[in-house]
PDB file of C-alpha atoms in Angstrom:
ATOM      1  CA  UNK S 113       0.000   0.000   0.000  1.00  0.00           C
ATOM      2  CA  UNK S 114       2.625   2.599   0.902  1.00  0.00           C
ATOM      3  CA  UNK S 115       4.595   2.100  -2.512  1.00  0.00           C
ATOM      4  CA  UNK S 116       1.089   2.381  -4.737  1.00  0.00           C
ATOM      5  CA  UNK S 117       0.385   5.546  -2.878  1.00  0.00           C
ATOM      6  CA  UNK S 118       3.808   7.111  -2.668  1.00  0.00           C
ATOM      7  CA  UNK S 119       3.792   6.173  -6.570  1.00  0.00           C
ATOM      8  CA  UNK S 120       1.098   8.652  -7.184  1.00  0.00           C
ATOM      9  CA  UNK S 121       1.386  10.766  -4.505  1.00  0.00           C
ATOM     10  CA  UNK S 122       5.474  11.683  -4.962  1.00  0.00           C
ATOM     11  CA  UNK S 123       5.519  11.672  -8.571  1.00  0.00           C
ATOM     12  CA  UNK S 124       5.446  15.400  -9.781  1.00  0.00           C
ATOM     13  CA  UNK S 125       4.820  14.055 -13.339  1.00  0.00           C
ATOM     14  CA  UNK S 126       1.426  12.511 -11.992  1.00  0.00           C
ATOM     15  CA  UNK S 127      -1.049  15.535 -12.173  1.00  0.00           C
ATOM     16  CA  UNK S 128      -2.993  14.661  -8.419  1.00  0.00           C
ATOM     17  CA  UNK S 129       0.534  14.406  -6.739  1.00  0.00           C
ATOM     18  CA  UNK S 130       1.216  16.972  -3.626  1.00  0.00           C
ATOM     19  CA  UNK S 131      -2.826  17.184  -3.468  1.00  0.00           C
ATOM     20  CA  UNK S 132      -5.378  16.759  -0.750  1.00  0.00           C
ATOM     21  CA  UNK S 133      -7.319  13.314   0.307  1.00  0.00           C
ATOM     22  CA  UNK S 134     -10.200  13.645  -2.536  1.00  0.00           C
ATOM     23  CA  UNK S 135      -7.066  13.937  -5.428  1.00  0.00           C
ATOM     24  CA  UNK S 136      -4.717  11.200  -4.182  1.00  0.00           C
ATOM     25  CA  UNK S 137      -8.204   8.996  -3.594  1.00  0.00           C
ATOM     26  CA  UNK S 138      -8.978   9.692  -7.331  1.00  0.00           C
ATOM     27  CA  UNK S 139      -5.609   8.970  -8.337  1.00  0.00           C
ATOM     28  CA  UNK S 140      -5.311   5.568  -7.229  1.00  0.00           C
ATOM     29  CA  UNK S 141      -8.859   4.705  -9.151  1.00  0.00           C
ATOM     30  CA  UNK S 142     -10.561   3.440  -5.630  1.00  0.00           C
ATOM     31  CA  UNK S 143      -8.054   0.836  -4.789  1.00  0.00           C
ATOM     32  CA  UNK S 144      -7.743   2.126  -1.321  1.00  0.00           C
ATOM     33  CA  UNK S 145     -10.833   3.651   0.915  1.00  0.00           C
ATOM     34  CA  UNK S 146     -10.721   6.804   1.659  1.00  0.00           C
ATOM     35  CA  UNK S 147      -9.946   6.538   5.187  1.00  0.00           C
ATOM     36  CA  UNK S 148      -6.899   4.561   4.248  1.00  0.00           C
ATOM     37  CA  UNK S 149      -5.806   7.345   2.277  1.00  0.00           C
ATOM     38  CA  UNK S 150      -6.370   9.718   4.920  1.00  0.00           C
ATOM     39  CA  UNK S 151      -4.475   7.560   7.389  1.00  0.00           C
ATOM     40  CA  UNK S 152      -1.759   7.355   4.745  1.00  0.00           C
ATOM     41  CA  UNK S 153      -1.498  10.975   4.634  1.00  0.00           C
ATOM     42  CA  UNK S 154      -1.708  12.014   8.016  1.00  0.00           C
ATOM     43  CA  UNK S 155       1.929  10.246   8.341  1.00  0.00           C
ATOM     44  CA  UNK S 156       3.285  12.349   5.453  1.00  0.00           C
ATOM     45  CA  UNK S 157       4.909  15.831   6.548  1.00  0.00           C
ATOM     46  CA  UNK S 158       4.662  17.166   2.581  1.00  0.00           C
ATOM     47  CA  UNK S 159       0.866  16.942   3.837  1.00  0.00           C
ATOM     48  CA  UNK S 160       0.598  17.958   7.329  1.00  0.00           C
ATOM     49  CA  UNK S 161       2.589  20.656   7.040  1.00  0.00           C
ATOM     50  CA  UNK S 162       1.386  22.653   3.889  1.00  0.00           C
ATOM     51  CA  UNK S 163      -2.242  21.546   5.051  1.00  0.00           C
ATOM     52  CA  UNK S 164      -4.374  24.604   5.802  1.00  0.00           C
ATOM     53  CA  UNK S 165      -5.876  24.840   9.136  1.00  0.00           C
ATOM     54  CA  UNK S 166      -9.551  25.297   9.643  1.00  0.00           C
ATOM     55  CA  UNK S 167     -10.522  27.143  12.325  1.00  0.00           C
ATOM     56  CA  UNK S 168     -14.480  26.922  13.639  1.00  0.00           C
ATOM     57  CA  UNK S 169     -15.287  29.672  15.430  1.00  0.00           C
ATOM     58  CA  UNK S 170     -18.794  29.741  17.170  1.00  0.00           C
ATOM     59  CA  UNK S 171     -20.719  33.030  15.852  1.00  0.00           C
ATOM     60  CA  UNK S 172     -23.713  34.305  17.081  1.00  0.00           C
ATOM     61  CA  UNK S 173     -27.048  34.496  14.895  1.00  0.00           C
ATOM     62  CA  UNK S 174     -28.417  37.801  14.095  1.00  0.00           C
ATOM     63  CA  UNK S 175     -32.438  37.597  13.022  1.00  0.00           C
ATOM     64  CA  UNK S 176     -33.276  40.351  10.793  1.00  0.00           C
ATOM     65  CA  UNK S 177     -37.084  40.832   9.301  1.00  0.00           C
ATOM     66  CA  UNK S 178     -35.817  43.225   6.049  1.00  0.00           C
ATOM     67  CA  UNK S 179     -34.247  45.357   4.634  1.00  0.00           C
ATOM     68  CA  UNK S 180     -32.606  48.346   6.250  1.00  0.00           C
ATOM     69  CA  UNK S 181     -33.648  47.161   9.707  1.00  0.00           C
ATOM     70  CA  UNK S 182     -30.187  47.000  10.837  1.00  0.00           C
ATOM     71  CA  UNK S 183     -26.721  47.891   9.668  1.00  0.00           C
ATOM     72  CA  UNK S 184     -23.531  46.746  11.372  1.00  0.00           C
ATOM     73  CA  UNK S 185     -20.381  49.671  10.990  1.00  0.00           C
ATOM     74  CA  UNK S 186     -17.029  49.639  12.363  1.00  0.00           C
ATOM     75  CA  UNK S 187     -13.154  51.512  11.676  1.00  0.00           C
ATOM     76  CA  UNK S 188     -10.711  49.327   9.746  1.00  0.00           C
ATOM     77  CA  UNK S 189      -7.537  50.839  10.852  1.00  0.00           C
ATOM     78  CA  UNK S 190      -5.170  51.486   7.364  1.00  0.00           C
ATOM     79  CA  UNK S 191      -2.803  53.910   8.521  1.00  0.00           C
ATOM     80  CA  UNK S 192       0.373  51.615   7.249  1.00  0.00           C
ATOM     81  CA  UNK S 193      -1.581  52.597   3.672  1.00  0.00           C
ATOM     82  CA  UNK S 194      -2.114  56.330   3.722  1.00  0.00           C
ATOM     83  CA  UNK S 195       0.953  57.159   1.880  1.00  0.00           C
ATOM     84  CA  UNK S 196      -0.652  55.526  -1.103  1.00  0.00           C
ATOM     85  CA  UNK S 197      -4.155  56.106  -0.421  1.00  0.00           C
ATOM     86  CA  UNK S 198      -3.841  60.174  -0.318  1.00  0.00           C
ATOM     87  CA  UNK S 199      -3.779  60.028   3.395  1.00  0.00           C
ATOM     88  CA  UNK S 200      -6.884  58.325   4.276  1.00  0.00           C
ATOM     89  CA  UNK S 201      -5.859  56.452   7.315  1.00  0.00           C
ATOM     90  CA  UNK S 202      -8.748  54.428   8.195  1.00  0.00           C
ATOM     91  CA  UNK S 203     -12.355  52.718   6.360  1.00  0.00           C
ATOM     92  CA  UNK S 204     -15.388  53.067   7.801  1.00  0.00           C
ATOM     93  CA  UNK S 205     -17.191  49.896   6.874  1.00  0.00           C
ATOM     94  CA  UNK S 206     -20.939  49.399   7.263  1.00  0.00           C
ATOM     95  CA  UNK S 207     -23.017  46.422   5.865  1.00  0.00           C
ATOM     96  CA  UNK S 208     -27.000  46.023   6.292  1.00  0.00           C
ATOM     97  CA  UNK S 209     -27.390  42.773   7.729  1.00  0.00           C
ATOM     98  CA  UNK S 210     -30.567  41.506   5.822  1.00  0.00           C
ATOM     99  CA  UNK S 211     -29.214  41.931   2.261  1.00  0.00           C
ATOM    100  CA  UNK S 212     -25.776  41.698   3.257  1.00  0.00           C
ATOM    101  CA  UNK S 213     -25.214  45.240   1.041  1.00  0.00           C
ATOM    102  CA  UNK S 214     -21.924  46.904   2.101  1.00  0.00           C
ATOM    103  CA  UNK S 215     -20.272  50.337   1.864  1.00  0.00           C
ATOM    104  CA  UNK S 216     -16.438  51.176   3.035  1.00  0.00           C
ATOM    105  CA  UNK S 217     -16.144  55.290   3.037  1.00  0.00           C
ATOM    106  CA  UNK S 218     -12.519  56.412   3.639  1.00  0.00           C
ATOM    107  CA  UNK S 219     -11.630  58.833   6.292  1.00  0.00           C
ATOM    108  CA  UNK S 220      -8.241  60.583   6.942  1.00  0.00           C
ATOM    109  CA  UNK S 221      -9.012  60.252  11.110  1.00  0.00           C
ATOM    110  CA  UNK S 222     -11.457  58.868  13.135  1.00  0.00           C
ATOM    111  CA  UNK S 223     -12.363  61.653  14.904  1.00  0.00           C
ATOM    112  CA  UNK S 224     -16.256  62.099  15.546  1.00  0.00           C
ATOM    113  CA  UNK S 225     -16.645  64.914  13.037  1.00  0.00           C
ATOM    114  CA  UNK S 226     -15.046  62.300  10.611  1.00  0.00           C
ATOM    115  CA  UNK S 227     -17.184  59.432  10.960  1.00  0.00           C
ATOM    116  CA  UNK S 228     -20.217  61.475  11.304  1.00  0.00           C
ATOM    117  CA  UNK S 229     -19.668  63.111   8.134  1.00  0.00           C
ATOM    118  CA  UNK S 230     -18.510  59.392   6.562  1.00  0.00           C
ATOM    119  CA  UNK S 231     -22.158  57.835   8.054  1.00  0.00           C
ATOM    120  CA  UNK S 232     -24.011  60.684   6.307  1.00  0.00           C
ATOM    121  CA  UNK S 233     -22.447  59.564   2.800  1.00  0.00           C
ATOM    122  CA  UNK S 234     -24.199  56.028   3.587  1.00  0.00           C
ATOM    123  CA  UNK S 235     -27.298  57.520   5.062  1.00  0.00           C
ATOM    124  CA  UNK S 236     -28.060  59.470   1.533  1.00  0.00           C
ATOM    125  CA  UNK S 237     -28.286  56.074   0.442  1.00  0.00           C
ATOM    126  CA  UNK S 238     -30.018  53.890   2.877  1.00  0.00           C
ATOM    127  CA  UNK S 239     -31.122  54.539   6.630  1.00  0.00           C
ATOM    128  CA  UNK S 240     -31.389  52.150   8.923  1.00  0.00           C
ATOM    129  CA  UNK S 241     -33.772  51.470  11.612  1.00  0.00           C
ATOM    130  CA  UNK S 242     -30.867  50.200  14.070  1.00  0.00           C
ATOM    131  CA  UNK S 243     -26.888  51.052  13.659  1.00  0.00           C
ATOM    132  CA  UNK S 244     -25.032  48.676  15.886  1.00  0.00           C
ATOM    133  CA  UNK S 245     -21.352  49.598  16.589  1.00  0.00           C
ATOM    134  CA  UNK S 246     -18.844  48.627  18.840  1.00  0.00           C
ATOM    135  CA  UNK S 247     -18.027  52.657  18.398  1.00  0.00           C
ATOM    136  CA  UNK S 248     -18.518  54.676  21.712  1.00  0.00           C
ATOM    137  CA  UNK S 249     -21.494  57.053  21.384  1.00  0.00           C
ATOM    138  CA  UNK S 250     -19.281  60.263  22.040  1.00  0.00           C
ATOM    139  CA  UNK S 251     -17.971  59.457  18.604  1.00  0.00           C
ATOM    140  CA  UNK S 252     -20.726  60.762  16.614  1.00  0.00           C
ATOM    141  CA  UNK S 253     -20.888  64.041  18.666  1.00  0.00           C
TER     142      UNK S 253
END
């Protein structure tokens, strides 16, 4: 078993070789289960090294009844950018929930003048019954 699957698995002239579980499964035509595969794998450091990990994190489920009922905004900090992006140090970001719309306005600070002025650009659009933000309120002053 361990020469058949290094065969295909090793061979850089085989197209499937270097791949994941699915491609080296495929490769050897269904002589070997899956899970034999897997197990094969899982002893390989080519694999286990350059695999991707997943990460599951555990989200909490937002119910929303339509359409600009609720928008979600927050500050994505780009101030290692500004010297190509005309000094705009930071993107306010702001998504309605329902349709899953989005709008990123730049702004040179984040000062409350700022992102008041960058939440009116979005509110000529849409306006939304709730804005949740993990922004304090004396920001908008």
């Amino acid at each position: 078993m361990h020469q058949d699957l290094a065969a295909f698995y090793e061979n850089p002239e085989v197209p499937n070789s270097f791949g994941g579980v699915e491609a080296l499964h495929r490769s050897v035509k269904g002589k070997y289960s899956k899970n034999d595969v897997k197990h094969w794998l899982s002893q390989k450091d080519a694999y286990t090294l350059h695999k991707p990990v997943r990460h599951k994190f555990q989200r909490n489920r937002v119910f929303v009844s339509d359409i600009d009922r609720q928008f979600q905004a927050d500050l994505v900090d780009m101030q290692s950018l500004a010297e190509f992006n005309k000094g705009y140090k930071y993107l306010l970001t702001c998504i309605d929930l329902f349709s899953k719309f989005a709008w990123a306005v730049p702004l040179k600070d984040k000062f409350g003048k700022s992102v008041k002025s960058g939440l009116e650009i979005i509110f000529k659009e849409r306006k939304p019954k709730v804005l949740q933000t993990e922004m304090p309120v004396r920001s908008f002053k």
